[in-house]
Amino acid sequence: MGTRILYVHGIEAIGGAERDLIALLKTLDRHKWEPHVVCPGTGPFREQLHAIAVPTHALSLPPWRKPLALFQRRSAIGRLGALVGQLDPALVHVNDIWWVPHTVRAIASGRSHSMPIVAHVRQEIEPEKVGRYELDRVEAVIAISRQIEQSLIAGGVSMSRVRTLYSGIDFPKRQSPHDDQGIRRLIGLPSGAVLLGTVANLFPRKGYEVMLRALPAIIHAVPMVHYVIVGSDDHGYADRLTRLANELTIADRVHIVGFQDPVQPFLAALDLYMHPALMEGFGIAVVEAMAMGKAVVATTTGGLPEVVAQGETGLLVPPGDADSLAEAAISLLENKPRREQMGGCGRMRAQERFSLDASVAHMEQLYGDVLRTQKGRG
């Protein structure tokens, strides 16, 4: 058996963080590593882990910052501590900041207090929040962009403990053809439609309202434009977007299709990929769009400028600026040769910089470094 790693993740739905972890676990060398995952006992995330033969351990982890969850938190920490004691992994990898304080306490309270913790930081974080989520108390912190790495160091994490590891995606040996027309029929588009789209779960921080406010100007310049949103909605945010689309009289141009797996057929059907995020740690969906040969319009927030090469693979605009978003989209929709050239450059950039094999190799190297350091201390 390989070296046992316990992954801690507290969300049932599948978004970028979950897809990234599933891709890592699919690719991890199972001769060297034996992964187990603590996660909620129901939902698509757990189902996908079972589909790739990764054992899961059911546990609900309430949010750290909500005062009303104090009793549930204490109980969850106790149960997590018991699970860690029972499984006795060589290290624990927390898949997002929200569950780092639970994990730090669970390990400190048991006999495994010397067990190393690796914490993944997947969103922009202000330096003052670093201590709040106890990121200065773990052995290694993975930042998914240089921008996040700088915030972590400014917040008090030792430079030697932070490593930037870009998320990666799997590039099939040969591109399989996609039924673009079939997808367009499924969405309900008229023939000749020009399709923009975004892949991201439905949260305000993804900038969907800004995108809807940009749409009337885009439609005015390019009358056949439609916009598709691909992502799960666990908080009823789709209703808010539908109301806004009605107010802006563009409801017939906005198509919310929910969670889709795989997303590649939807990306293949697009004329242009839009990523209007107000906050974004990295933007794995942007890499996936580039890998499908799509030009990108994204914002300058978080790690996105590290993904999109401005003017080469796409255009970057300030977050929250509907006018700039519309202007960038129109300029690319009206210039097909430039759009296609950007798409080709994007595919090359994605393959060179963001391959899953390279990402997993770096992760395995990090695990090895952490375990060697721990052994040296022992």
Coordinates of C-alpha atoms in Angstrom, one line a residue:
M1 CA 0.0 0.0 0.0
G2 CA 1.1 3.6 -0.6
T3 CA 1.6 6.4 1.9
R4 CA -1.9 7.3 3.2
I5 CA -3.1 10.9 2.7
L6 CA -6.4 12.2 4.2
Y7 CA -8.0 15.0 2.2
V8 CA -10.5 17.2 4.0
H9 CA -13.3 18.9 2.0
G10 CA -16.7 20.2 3.2
I11 CA -18.8 20.9 0.2
E12 CA -21.2 18.5 -1.6
A13 CA -21.6 20.4 -4.9
I14 CA -19.0 20.4 -7.7
G15 CA -17.2 23.6 -8.7
G16 CA -13.6 24.4 -9.6
A17 CA -12.1 23.3 -6.2
E18 CA -13.9 20.0 -6.4
R19 CA -13.1 19.3 -10.0
D20 CA -9.4 20.1 -9.3
L21 CA -9.2 17.7 -6.4
I22 CA -11.0 14.9 -8.4
A23 CA -8.5 15.4 -11.3
L24 CA -5.6 15.2 -8.8
L25 CA -6.9 12.0 -7.2
K26 CA -7.5 10.4 -10.7
T27 CA -3.9 11.1 -11.6
L28 CA -2.1 10.5 -8.3
D29 CA 0.3 7.5 -8.4
R30 CA -1.8 4.9 -6.4
H31 CA 1.3 2.7 -5.9
K32 CA 2.9 5.6 -4.0
W33 CA -0.1 7.2 -2.3
E34 CA -3.3 5.9 -0.7
P35 CA -5.9 8.7 -0.7
H36 CA -8.9 8.9 1.6
V37 CA -11.4 11.9 1.6
V38 CA -13.4 13.3 4.5
C39 CA -16.5 15.0 2.9
P40 CA -20.3 15.3 3.3
G41 CA -22.0 11.9 3.1
T42 CA -24.2 12.8 0.1
G43 CA -24.0 14.7 -3.1
P44 CA -22.2 14.6 -6.5
F45 CA -18.7 15.2 -5.1
R46 CA -18.8 12.0 -3.1
E47 CA -20.4 10.1 -6.0
Q48 CA -17.5 11.1 -8.3
L49 CA -15.0 10.1 -5.7
H50 CA -16.6 6.6 -5.5
A51 CA -16.6 6.4 -9.3
I52 CA -12.7 6.7 -9.2
A53 CA -12.5 4.2 -6.2
V54 CA -11.4 6.8 -3.6
P55 CA -12.7 5.8 -0.1
T56 CA -14.7 8.6 1.6
H57 CA -15.6 9.2 5.2
A58 CA -18.9 11.1 5.8
L59 CA -18.6 14.3 7.9
S60 CA -20.3 17.7 7.8
L61 CA -18.0 20.6 8.6
P62 CA -19.9 23.7 9.5
P63 CA -18.5 27.1 8.5
W64 CA -15.7 28.4 10.9
R65 CA -16.8 32.0 11.1
K66 CA -20.5 31.6 11.9
P67 CA -21.1 32.1 15.6
L68 CA -24.3 30.0 15.6
A69 CA -22.4 26.9 14.5
L70 CA -20.3 26.7 17.7
F71 CA -21.8 23.5 19.0
Q72 CA -21.8 21.8 15.6
R73 CA -18.2 22.9 15.1
R74 CA -17.1 21.4 18.4
S75 CA -18.8 18.1 17.5
A76 CA -17.3 18.1 13.9
I77 CA -13.8 18.7 15.3
G78 CA -14.2 15.8 17.7
R79 CA -15.4 13.5 14.9
L80 CA -12.6 14.6 12.6
G81 CA -10.0 14.0 15.4
A82 CA -11.4 10.5 15.9
L83 CA -11.3 9.8 12.1
V84 CA -7.7 11.0 11.9
G85 CA -6.8 8.8 14.9
Q86 CA -8.5 5.8 13.2
L87 CA -7.0 6.3 9.7
D88 CA -3.6 7.5 10.9
P89 CA -2.5 9.1 7.6
A90 CA 1.0 10.3 7.0
L91 CA -0.3 13.8 6.2
V92 CA -3.6 15.7 5.9
H93 CA -4.3 17.9 2.9
V94 CA -7.1 20.4 3.5
N95 CA -8.6 21.3 0.1
D96 CA -9.7 24.9 0.9
I97 CA -9.2 27.4 3.7
W98 CA -12.6 27.0 5.2
W99 CA -11.7 23.8 7.0
V100 CA -8.1 24.6 8.1
P101 CA -9.1 25.7 11.7
H102 CA -11.2 22.5 12.2
T103 CA -8.3 20.4 11.0
V104 CA -5.6 22.2 13.1
R105 CA -7.7 21.7 16.3
A106 CA -8.7 18.1 15.4
I107 CA -5.0 17.1 15.1
A108 CA -3.8 19.1 18.1
S109 CA -6.4 17.4 20.3
G110 CA -5.4 13.9 19.4
R111 CA -2.3 11.8 19.7
S112 CA -1.4 12.7 16.1
H113 CA -0.4 16.3 16.9
S114 CA 2.8 15.9 15.0
M115 CA 1.0 15.0 11.8
P116 CA 1.7 17.5 9.0
I117 CA -1.1 19.6 7.4
V118 CA -1.0 20.9 3.9
A119 CA -3.5 23.6 3.2
H120 CA -4.8 24.6 -0.2
V121 CA -5.7 28.3 -0.7
R122 CA -8.0 28.6 -3.7
Q123 CA -9.4 32.1 -3.5
E124 CA -8.1 35.6 -3.1
I125 CA -7.4 36.3 0.6
E126 CA -6.6 39.5 2.4
P127 CA -3.5 39.3 4.5
E128 CA -5.4 40.0 7.8
K129 CA -7.5 36.8 7.2
V130 CA -4.5 34.6 7.1
G131 CA -4.3 34.3 10.9
R132 CA -8.0 34.0 11.2
Y133 CA -8.0 30.8 9.2
E134 CA -4.8 29.6 11.0
L135 CA -2.8 29.3 7.8
D136 CA 0.3 30.3 9.8
R137 CA 0.0 27.0 11.8
V138 CA 0.3 24.5 9.1
E139 CA 3.4 22.8 7.6
A140 CA 2.8 23.9 3.9
V141 CA 0.4 26.2 2.1
I142 CA -0.4 25.8 -1.5
A143 CA -1.3 29.0 -3.3
I144 CA -3.0 28.6 -6.7
S145 CA -1.5 31.8 -8.0
R146 CA 1.4 34.1 -7.3
Q147 CA -1.0 36.8 -6.3
I148 CA -2.4 34.6 -3.5
E149 CA 1.2 33.6 -2.5
Q150 CA 2.1 37.3 -1.9
S151 CA -1.0 37.8 0.3
L152 CA -0.2 34.8 2.4
I153 CA 3.4 36.0 3.0
A154 CA 2.1 39.5 3.8
G155 CA -0.3 37.8 6.3
G156 CA 2.5 36.1 8.2
V157 CA 3.0 32.7 6.5
S158 CA 6.8 32.0 6.3
M159 CA 8.0 32.2 2.7
S160 CA 9.6 28.8 3.0
R161 CA 6.2 27.2 3.7
V162 CA 4.3 28.7 0.7
R163 CA 4.4 27.2 -2.7
T164 CA 2.5 28.3 -5.8
L165 CA 1.1 25.3 -7.7
Y166 CA -1.1 26.1 -10.7
S167 CA -4.1 23.8 -11.2
G168 CA -3.8 21.6 -14.3
I169 CA -6.2 20.0 -16.7
D170 CA -5.9 16.7 -18.6
F171 CA -5.1 17.0 -22.3
P172 CA -6.4 14.0 -24.2
K173 CA -3.9 12.5 -26.6
R174 CA -6.3 13.4 -29.5
Q175 CA -9.1 15.9 -29.5
S176 CA -12.5 14.1 -29.8
P177 CA -15.0 15.9 -32.0
H178 CA -17.9 17.6 -30.2
D179 CA -21.5 18.0 -31.4
D180 CA -21.7 21.8 -31.4
Q181 CA -25.0 21.9 -33.1
G182 CA -26.5 19.3 -30.7
I183 CA -25.4 21.5 -27.7
R184 CA -26.8 24.6 -29.4
R185 CA -30.2 22.7 -29.9
L186 CA -30.1 21.6 -26.3
I187 CA -29.6 25.2 -25.1
G188 CA -32.5 26.3 -27.5
L189 CA -30.6 28.6 -29.7
P190 CA -31.8 29.8 -33.1
S191 CA -29.7 29.0 -36.1
G192 CA -26.9 31.6 -36.7
A193 CA -26.7 32.5 -33.0
V194 CA -23.4 33.9 -31.7
L195 CA -22.7 32.2 -28.3
L196 CA -20.9 33.6 -25.3
G197 CA -20.6 31.6 -22.1
T198 CA -19.2 31.2 -18.6
V199 CA -18.5 28.1 -16.6
A200 CA -18.7 28.8 -12.9
N201 CA -21.0 28.0 -10.0
L202 CA -23.7 30.6 -9.4
F203 CA -22.3 33.0 -6.8
P204 CA -22.3 36.8 -6.8
R205 CA -18.5 36.9 -6.7
K206 CA -18.4 35.3 -10.2
G207 CA -19.6 38.6 -11.7
Y208 CA -22.7 37.3 -13.4
E209 CA -24.7 40.5 -12.8
V210 CA -22.0 42.5 -14.4
M211 CA -22.1 40.3 -17.4
L212 CA -25.8 40.6 -17.7
R213 CA -25.5 44.4 -17.5
A214 CA -22.9 44.2 -20.3
L215 CA -25.2 42.1 -22.6
P216 CA -27.6 44.8 -24.0
A217 CA -24.6 46.8 -25.5
I218 CA -23.1 43.5 -26.9
I219 CA -26.5 42.6 -28.4
H220 CA -26.9 46.1 -29.9
A221 CA -23.5 45.7 -31.7
V222 CA -23.9 41.9 -32.5
P223 CA -27.6 41.3 -32.7
M224 CA -27.5 37.4 -32.8
V225 CA -25.7 37.1 -29.4
H226 CA -26.9 34.6 -26.7
Y227 CA -25.2 33.9 -23.4
V228 CA -25.1 30.5 -21.6
I229 CA -24.2 30.0 -17.9
V230 CA -22.9 26.5 -16.9
G231 CA -22.7 25.8 -13.2
S232 CA -24.6 24.6 -10.2
D233 CA -26.9 26.8 -8.1
D234 CA -27.4 25.8 -4.4
H235 CA -28.5 29.2 -3.1
G236 CA -31.3 30.2 -5.5
Y237 CA -29.1 32.8 -7.1
A238 CA -30.4 31.9 -10.6
D239 CA -33.7 33.5 -9.7
R240 CA -32.0 36.8 -9.0
L241 CA -30.2 36.6 -12.4
T242 CA -33.5 35.7 -14.1
R243 CA -35.1 38.8 -12.5
L244 CA -32.2 41.0 -13.7
A245 CA -32.4 39.6 -17.2
N246 CA -36.1 40.4 -17.3
E247 CA -35.5 44.0 -16.0
L248 CA -32.9 44.4 -18.8
T249 CA -35.3 42.8 -21.4
I250 CA -32.7 40.2 -22.4
A251 CA -34.3 37.1 -20.7
D252 CA -34.6 35.4 -24.1
R253 CA -30.8 35.7 -24.6
V254 CA -29.7 34.2 -21.3
H255 CA -29.6 30.4 -20.8
I256 CA -28.9 28.9 -17.4
V257 CA -28.2 25.2 -17.9
G258 CA -27.0 24.1 -14.4
F259 CA -24.1 21.8 -13.6
Q260 CA -22.8 19.9 -16.6
D261 CA -20.2 17.1 -16.7
P262 CA -18.2 17.2 -18.8
V263 CA -18.2 20.9 -19.6
Q264 CA -16.0 20.5 -22.8
P265 CA -18.9 20.1 -25.2
F266 CA -20.4 23.4 -24.0
L267 CA -17.0 25.2 -24.3
A268 CA -16.6 23.8 -27.8
A269 CA -19.9 25.3 -28.8
L270 CA -18.9 28.9 -27.8
D271 CA -17.8 31.7 -30.1
L272 CA -16.1 33.5 -27.1
Y273 CA -15.5 32.6 -23.5
M274 CA -16.4 35.2 -20.8
H275 CA -15.1 35.2 -17.2
P276 CA -16.5 38.3 -15.5
A277 CA -15.4 37.3 -11.9
L278 CA -15.2 39.9 -9.2
M279 CA -12.9 37.6 -7.2
E280 CA -11.0 34.6 -8.5
G281 CA -8.1 32.7 -7.1
F282 CA -7.1 31.1 -10.4
G283 CA -9.8 30.3 -12.8
I284 CA -9.5 26.6 -14.0
A285 CA -12.6 27.1 -16.3
V286 CA -10.5 29.8 -18.2
V287 CA -7.7 27.2 -18.7
E288 CA -10.3 24.7 -19.9
A289 CA -11.7 27.3 -22.4
M290 CA -8.2 28.1 -23.7
A291 CA -7.5 24.3 -24.0
M292 CA -10.6 24.2 -26.3
G293 CA -9.1 26.9 -28.5
K294 CA -11.3 29.7 -27.3
A295 CA -10.3 33.4 -27.0
V296 CA -11.2 34.7 -23.5
V297 CA -12.4 37.9 -22.0
A298 CA -11.7 37.9 -18.3
T299 CA -11.1 40.4 -15.4
T300 CA -7.8 41.4 -13.9
T301 CA -8.8 40.0 -10.5
G302 CA -6.8 37.4 -8.5
G303 CA -4.8 34.9 -10.6
L304 CA -6.6 35.6 -13.9
P305 CA -3.7 37.8 -15.3
E306 CA -1.4 34.8 -14.7
V307 CA -3.7 32.6 -16.8
V308 CA -4.7 34.9 -19.7
A309 CA -1.9 36.6 -21.7
Q310 CA -3.3 40.1 -22.3
G311 CA -3.7 40.8 -26.0
E312 CA -2.3 37.3 -26.9
T313 CA -4.8 34.7 -25.6
G314 CA -7.6 37.1 -24.7
L315 CA -8.5 40.5 -23.2
L316 CA -8.5 41.5 -19.5
V317 CA -10.8 44.2 -18.1
P318 CA -11.3 45.7 -14.6
P319 CA -13.7 43.6 -12.4
G320 CA -17.1 45.1 -12.1
D321 CA -16.9 47.3 -15.2
A322 CA -19.8 46.3 -17.5
D323 CA -18.9 48.8 -20.2
S324 CA -15.3 47.5 -20.5
L325 CA -16.6 43.9 -20.6
A326 CA -19.0 44.8 -23.4
E327 CA -16.3 46.7 -25.3
A328 CA -13.8 43.8 -25.1
A329 CA -16.4 41.2 -26.2
I330 CA -17.6 43.3 -29.1
S331 CA -14.1 44.0 -30.4
L332 CA -13.4 40.2 -30.5
L333 CA -16.8 39.2 -31.9
E334 CA -16.3 41.7 -34.7
N335 CA -12.8 40.3 -35.5
K336 CA -13.0 36.6 -36.2
P337 CA -9.3 36.2 -37.4
R338 CA -8.0 37.8 -34.2
R339 CA -10.4 35.7 -32.1
E340 CA -9.2 32.5 -33.8
Q341 CA -5.6 33.5 -33.5
M342 CA -6.0 34.1 -29.7
G343 CA -7.8 30.8 -29.4
G344 CA -4.8 29.0 -31.0
C345 CA -2.3 30.8 -28.7
G346 CA -4.5 30.0 -25.8
R347 CA -4.5 26.3 -26.5
M348 CA -0.7 26.3 -26.7
R349 CA -0.4 28.3 -23.5
A350 CA -2.7 25.9 -21.6
Q351 CA -0.7 22.9 -22.8
E352 CA 2.6 24.4 -21.9
R353 CA 1.8 25.9 -18.5
F354 CA -1.3 24.1 -17.1
S355 CA -1.0 20.4 -17.8
L356 CA -2.5 18.1 -15.2
D357 CA 0.6 15.7 -15.3
A358 CA 2.9 18.6 -14.4
S359 CA 0.6 19.8 -11.7
V360 CA 0.3 16.4 -10.0
A361 CA 4.1 15.8 -10.3
H362 CA 4.6 19.1 -8.4
M363 CA 2.0 18.1 -5.8
E364 CA 3.7 14.7 -5.2
Q365 CA 7.0 16.4 -4.9
L366 CA 5.5 18.8 -2.3
Y367 CA 4.1 15.8 -0.3
G368 CA 7.6 14.2 -0.4
D369 CA 9.3 17.4 0.8
V370 CA 6.8 17.8 3.7
L371 CA 7.2 14.2 4.8
R372 CA 11.0 14.4 4.7
T373 CA 10.9 17.6 6.8
Q374 CA 8.6 15.9 9.3
K375 CA 10.9 12.9 9.5
G376 CA 13.9 15.1 10.0
R377 CA 12.1 16.8 13.0
G378 CA 11.2 13.4 14.4

